[in-house]
PDB file of C-alpha atoms in Angstrom:
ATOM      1  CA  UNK L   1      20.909  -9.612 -20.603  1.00 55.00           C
ATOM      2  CA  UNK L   2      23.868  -8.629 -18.854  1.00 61.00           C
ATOM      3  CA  UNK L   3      24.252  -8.534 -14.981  1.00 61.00           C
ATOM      4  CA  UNK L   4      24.466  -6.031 -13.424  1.00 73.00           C
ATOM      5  CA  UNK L   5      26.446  -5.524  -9.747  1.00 77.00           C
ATOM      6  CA  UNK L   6      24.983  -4.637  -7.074  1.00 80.00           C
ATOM      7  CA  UNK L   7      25.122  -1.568  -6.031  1.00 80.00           C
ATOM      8  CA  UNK L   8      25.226  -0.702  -2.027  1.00 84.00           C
ATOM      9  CA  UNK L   9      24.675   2.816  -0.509  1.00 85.00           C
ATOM     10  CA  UNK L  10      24.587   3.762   2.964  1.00 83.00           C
ATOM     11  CA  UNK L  11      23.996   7.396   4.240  1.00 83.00           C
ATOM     12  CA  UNK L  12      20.891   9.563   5.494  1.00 84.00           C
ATOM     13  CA  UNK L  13      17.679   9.555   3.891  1.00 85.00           C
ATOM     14  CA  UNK L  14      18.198  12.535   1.961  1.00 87.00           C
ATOM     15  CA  UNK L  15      21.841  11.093   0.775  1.00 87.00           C
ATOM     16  CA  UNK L  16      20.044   7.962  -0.708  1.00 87.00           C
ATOM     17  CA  UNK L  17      16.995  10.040  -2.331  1.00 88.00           C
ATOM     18  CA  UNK L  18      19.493  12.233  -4.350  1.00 89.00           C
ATOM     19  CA  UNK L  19      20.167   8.707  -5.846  1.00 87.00           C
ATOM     20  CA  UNK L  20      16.463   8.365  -7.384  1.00 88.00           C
ATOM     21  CA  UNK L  21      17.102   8.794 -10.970  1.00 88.00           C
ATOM     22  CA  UNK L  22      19.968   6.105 -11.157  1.00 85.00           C
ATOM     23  CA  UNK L  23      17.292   3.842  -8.694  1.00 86.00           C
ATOM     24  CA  UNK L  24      13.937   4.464 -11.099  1.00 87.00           C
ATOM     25  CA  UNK L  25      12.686   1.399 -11.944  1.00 88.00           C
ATOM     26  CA  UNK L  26      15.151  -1.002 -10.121  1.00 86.00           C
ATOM     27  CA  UNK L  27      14.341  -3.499  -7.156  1.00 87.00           C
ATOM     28  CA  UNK L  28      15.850  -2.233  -4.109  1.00 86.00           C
ATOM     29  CA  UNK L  29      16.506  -3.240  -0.536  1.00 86.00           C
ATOM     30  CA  UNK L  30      16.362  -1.074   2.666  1.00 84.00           C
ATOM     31  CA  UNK L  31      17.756  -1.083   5.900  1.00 84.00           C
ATOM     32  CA  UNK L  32      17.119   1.255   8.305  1.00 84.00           C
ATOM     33  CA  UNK L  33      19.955   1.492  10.985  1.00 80.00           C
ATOM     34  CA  UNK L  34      19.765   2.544  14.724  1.00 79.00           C
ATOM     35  CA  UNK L  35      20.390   5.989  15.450  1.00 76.00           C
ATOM     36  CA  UNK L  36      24.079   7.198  15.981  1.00 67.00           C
ATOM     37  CA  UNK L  37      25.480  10.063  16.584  1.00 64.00           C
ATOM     38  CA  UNK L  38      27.340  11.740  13.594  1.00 61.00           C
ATOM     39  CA  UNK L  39      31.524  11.545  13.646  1.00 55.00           C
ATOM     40  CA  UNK L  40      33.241  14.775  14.749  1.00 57.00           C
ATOM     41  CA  UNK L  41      35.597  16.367  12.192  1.00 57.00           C
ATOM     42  CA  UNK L  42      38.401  14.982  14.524  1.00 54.00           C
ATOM     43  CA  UNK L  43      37.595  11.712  14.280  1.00 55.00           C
ATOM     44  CA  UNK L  44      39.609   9.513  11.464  1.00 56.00           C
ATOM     45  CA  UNK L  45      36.581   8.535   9.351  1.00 60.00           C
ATOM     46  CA  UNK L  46      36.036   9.984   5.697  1.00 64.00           C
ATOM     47  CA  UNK L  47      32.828  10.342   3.788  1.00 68.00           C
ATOM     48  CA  UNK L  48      31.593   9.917  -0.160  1.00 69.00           C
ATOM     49  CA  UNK L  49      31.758  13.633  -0.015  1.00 70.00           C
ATOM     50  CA  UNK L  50      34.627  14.752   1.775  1.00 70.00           C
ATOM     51  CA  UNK L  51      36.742  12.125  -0.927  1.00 68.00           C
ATOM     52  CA  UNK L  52      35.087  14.068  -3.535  1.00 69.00           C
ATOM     53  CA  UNK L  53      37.961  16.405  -3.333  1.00 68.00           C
ATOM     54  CA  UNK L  54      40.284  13.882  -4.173  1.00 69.00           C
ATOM     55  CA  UNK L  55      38.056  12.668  -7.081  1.00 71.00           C
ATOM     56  CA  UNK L  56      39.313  13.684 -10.996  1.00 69.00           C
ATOM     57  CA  UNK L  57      38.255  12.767 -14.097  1.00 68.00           C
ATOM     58  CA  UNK L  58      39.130   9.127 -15.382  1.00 64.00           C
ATOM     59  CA  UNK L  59      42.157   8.806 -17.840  1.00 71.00           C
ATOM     60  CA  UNK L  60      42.644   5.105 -19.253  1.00 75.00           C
ATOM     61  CA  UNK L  61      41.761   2.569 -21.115  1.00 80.00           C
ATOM     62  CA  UNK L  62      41.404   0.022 -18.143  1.00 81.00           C
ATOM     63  CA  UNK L  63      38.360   1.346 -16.470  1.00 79.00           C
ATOM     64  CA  UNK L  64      36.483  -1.947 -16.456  1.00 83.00           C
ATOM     65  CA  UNK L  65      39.198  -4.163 -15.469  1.00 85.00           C
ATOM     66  CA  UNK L  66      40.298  -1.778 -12.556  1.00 81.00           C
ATOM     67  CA  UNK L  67      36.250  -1.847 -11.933  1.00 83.00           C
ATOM     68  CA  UNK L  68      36.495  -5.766 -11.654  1.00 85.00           C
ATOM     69  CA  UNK L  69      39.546  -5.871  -9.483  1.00 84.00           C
ATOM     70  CA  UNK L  70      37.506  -3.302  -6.825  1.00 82.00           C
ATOM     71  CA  UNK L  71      34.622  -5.595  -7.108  1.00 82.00           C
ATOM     72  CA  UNK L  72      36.518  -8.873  -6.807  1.00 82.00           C
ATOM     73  CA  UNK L  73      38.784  -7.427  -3.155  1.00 82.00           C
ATOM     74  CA  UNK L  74      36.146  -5.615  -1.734  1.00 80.00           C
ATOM     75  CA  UNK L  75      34.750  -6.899   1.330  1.00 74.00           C
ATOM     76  CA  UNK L  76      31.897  -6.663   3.906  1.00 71.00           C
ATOM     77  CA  UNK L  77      33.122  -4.786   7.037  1.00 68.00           C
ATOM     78  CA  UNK L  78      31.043  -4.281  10.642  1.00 64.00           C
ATOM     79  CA  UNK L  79      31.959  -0.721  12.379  1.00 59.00           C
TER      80      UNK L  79
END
């Protein structure tokens, strides 16, 4: 059986329920975070859905080992 990474989402409730499908049948962990107050569009500070704009489709043959080097330098980080 191959493992799997973990995968981490953060966002409101209804953000992480549009996720259900790919979640079905998987163990899961929630934290629920104090309330803040949301960023103002002046603030530097970009969401999953404003980079969608940026997003394409993929063109290469190096997918998993680009995958890999995301998962191997990405760190935790405390805003």
């Amino acid at each position: 059986m191959a493992i799997q990474q973990p995968i981490e989402l953060e966002g409101t409730w209804e953000e992480i329920a549009a996720h259900a499908k790919e979640l079905e049948g998987r163990r899961v962990r929630l934290s629920v975070l104090a309330n803040q107050e949301e960023p103002s569009k002046d603030d530097d500070f970009s969401t999953a859905s404003s980079l969608l704009k940026f997003a394409g489709t993929w063109e290469g043959d190096d997918f998993e080992e680009c995958l890999q080097a995301v998962y191997d330098a990405r760190g935790k980080i405390m805003l």
